mmCIF file of N, CA and C in Angstrom:
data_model
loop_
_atom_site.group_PDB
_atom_site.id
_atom_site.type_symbol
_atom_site.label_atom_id
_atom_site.label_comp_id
_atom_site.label_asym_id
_atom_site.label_seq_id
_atom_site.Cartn_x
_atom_site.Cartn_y
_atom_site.Cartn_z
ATOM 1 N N UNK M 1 0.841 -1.184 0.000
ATOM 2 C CA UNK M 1 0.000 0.000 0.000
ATOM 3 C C UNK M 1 0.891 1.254 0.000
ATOM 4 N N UNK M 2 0.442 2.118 -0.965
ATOM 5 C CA UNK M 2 1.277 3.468 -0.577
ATOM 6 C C UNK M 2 1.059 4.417 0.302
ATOM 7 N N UNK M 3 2.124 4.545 1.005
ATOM 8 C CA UNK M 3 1.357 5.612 2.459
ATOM 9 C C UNK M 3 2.307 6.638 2.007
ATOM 10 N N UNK M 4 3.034 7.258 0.965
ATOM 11 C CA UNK M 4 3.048 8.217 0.980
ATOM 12 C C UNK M 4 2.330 9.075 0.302
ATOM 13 N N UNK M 5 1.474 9.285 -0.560
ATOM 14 C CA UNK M 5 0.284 10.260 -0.811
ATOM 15 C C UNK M 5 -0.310 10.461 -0.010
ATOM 16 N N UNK M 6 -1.086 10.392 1.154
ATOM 17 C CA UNK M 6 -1.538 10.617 2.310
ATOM 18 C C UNK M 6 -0.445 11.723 2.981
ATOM 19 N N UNK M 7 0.491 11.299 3.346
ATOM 20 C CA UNK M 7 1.455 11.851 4.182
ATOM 21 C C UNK M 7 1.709 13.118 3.440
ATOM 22 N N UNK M 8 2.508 13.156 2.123
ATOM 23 C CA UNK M 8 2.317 14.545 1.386
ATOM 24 C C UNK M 8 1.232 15.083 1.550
ATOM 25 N N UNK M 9 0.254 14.547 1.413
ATOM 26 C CA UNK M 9 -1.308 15.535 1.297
ATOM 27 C C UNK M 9 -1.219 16.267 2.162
ATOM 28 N N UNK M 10 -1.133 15.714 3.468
ATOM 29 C CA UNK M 10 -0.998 16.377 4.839
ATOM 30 C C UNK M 10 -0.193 17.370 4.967
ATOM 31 N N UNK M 11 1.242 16.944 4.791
ATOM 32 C CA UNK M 11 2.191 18.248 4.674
ATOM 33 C C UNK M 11 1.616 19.221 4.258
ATOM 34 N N UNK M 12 1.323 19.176 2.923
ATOM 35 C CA UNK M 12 1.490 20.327 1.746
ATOM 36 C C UNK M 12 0.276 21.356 2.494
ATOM 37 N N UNK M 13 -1.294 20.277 2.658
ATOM 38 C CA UNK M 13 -1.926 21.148 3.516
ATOM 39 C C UNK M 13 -1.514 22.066 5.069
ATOM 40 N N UNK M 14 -0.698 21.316 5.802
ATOM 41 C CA UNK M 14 -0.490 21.911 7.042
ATOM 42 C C UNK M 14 0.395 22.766 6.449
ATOM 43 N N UNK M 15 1.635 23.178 5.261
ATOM 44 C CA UNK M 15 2.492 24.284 5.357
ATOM 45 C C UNK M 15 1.331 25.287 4.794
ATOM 46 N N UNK M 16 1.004 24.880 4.043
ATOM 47 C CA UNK M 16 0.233 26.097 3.249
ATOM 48 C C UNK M 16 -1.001 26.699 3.938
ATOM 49 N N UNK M 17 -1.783 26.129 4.830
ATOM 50 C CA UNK M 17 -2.567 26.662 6.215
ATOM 51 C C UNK M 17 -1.781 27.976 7.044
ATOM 52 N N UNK M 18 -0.518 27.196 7.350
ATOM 53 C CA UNK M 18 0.473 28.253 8.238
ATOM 54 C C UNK M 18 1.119 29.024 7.544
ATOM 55 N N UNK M 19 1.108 28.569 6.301
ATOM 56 C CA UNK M 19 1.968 29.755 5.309
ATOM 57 C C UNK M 19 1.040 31.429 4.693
ATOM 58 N N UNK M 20 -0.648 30.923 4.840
ATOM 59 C CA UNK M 20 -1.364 31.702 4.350
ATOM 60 C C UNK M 20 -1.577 32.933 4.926
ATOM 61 N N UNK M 21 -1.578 33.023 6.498
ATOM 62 C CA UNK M 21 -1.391 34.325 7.433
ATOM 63 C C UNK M 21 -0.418 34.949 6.781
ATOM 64 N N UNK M 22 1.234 34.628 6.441
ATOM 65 C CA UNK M 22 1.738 35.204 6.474
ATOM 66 C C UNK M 22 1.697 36.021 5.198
ATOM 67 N N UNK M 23 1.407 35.215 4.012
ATOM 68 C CA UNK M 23 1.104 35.723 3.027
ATOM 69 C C UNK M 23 0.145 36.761 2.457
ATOM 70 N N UNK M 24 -0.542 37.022 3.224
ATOM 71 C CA UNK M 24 -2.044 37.577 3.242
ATOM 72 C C UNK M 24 -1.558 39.313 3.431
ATOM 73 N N UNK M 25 -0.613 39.169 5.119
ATOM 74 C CA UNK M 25 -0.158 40.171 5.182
ATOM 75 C C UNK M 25 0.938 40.809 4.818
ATOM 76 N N UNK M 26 1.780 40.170 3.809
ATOM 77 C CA UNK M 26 2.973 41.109 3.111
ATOM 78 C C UNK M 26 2.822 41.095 1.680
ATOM 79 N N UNK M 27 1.222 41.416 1.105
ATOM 80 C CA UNK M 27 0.841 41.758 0.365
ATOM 81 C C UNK M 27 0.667 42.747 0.066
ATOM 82 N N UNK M 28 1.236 43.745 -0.555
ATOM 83 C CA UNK M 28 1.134 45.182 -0.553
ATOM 84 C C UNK M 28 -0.737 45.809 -1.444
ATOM 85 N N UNK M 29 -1.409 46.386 -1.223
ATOM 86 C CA UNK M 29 -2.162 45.855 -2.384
ATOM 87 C C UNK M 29 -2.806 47.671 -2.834
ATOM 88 N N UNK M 30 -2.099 48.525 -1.965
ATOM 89 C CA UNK M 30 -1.653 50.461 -2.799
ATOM 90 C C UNK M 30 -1.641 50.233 -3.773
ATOM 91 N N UNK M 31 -1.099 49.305 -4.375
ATOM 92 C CA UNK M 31 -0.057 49.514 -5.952
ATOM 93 C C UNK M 31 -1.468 49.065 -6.841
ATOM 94 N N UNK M 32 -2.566 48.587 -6.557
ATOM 95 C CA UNK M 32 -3.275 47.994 -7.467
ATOM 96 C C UNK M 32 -4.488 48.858 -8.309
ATOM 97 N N UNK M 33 -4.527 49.549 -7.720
ATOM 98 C CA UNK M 33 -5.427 50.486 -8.553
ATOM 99 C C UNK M 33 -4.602 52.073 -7.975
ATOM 100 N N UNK M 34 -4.580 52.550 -9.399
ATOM 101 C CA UNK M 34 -3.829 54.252 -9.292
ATOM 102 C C UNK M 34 -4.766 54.806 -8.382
ATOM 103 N N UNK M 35 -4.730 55.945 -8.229
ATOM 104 C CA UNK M 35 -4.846 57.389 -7.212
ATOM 105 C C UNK M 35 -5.530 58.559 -8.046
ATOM 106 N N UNK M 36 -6.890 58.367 -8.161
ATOM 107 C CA UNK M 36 -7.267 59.565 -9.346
ATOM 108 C C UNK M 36 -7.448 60.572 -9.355
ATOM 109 N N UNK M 37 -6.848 61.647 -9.999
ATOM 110 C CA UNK M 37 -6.966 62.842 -9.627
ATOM 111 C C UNK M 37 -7.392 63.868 -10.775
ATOM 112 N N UNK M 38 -8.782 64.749 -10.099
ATOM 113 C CA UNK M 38 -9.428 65.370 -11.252
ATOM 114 C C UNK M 38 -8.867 66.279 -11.654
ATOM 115 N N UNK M 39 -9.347 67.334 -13.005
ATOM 116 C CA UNK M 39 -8.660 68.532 -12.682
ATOM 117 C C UNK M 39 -9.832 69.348 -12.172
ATOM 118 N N UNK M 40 -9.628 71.283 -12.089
ATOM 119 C CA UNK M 40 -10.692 71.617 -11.658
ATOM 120 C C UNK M 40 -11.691 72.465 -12.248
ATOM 121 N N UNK M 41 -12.838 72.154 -12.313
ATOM 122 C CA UNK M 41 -13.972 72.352 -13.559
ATOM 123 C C UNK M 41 -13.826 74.155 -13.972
ATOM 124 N N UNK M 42 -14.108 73.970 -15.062
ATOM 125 C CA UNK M 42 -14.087 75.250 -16.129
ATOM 126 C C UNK M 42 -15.618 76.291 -15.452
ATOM 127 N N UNK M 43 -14.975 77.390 -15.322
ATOM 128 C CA UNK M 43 -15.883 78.353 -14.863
ATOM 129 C C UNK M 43 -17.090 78.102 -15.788
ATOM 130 N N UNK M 44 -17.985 79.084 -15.340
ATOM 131 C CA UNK M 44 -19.618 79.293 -15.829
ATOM 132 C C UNK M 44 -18.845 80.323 -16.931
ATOM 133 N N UNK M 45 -19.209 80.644 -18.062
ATOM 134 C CA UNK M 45 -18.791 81.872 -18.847
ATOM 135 C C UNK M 45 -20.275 82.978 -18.745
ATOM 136 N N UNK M 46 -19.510 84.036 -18.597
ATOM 137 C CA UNK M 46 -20.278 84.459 -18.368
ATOM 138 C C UNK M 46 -20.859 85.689 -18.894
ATOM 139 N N UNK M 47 -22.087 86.414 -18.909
ATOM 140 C CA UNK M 47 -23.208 87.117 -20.067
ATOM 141 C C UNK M 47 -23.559 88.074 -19.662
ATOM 142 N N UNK M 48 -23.925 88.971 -20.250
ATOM 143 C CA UNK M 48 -24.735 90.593 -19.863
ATOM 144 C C UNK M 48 -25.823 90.500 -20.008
ATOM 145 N N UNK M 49 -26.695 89.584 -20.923
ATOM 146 C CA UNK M 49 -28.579 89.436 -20.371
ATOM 147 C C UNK M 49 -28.887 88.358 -19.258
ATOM 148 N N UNK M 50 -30.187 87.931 -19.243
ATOM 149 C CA UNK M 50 -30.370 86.940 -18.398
ATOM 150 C C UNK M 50 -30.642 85.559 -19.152
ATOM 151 N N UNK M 51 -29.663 85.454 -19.135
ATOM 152 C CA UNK M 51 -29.706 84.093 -19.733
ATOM 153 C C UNK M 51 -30.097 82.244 -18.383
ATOM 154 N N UNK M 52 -30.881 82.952 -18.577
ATOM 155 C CA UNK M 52 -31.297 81.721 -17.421
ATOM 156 C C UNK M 52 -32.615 80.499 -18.582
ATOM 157 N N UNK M 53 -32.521 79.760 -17.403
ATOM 158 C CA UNK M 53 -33.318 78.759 -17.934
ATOM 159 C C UNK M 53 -35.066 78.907 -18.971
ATOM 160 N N UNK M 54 -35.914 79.832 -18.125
ATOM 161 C CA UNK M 54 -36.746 80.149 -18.334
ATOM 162 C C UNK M 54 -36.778 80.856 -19.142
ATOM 163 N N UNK M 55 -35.882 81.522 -20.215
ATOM 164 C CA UNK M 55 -35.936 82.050 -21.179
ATOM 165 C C UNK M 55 -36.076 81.648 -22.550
#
């Protein structure tokens, strides 16, 4: 009978259980989406009648 597939199974699961905390947190994850920055909106131009809506 082979008893080592069992035994690997186990390992591989128990490092990678204890390995996943650590991994989780020296994940940087800033870098993944940029930082957006608008510019700033173009004045009203502006008129000598009344140019409003209701006109």
């Amino acid at each position: 009978m082979n008893t080592m597939k069992p035994i690997l199974t186990a390992f591989v699961l128990a490092v990678s259980l204890a390995a996943s905390p650590v991994l989780a947190f020296s994940i940087d994850a800033g870098s993944l989406t940029p930082t957006l920055t608008y510019p700033d909106p173009a004045p009203q131009p502006v008129t000598k009648d009344q140019g409003g809506i209701s006109k």
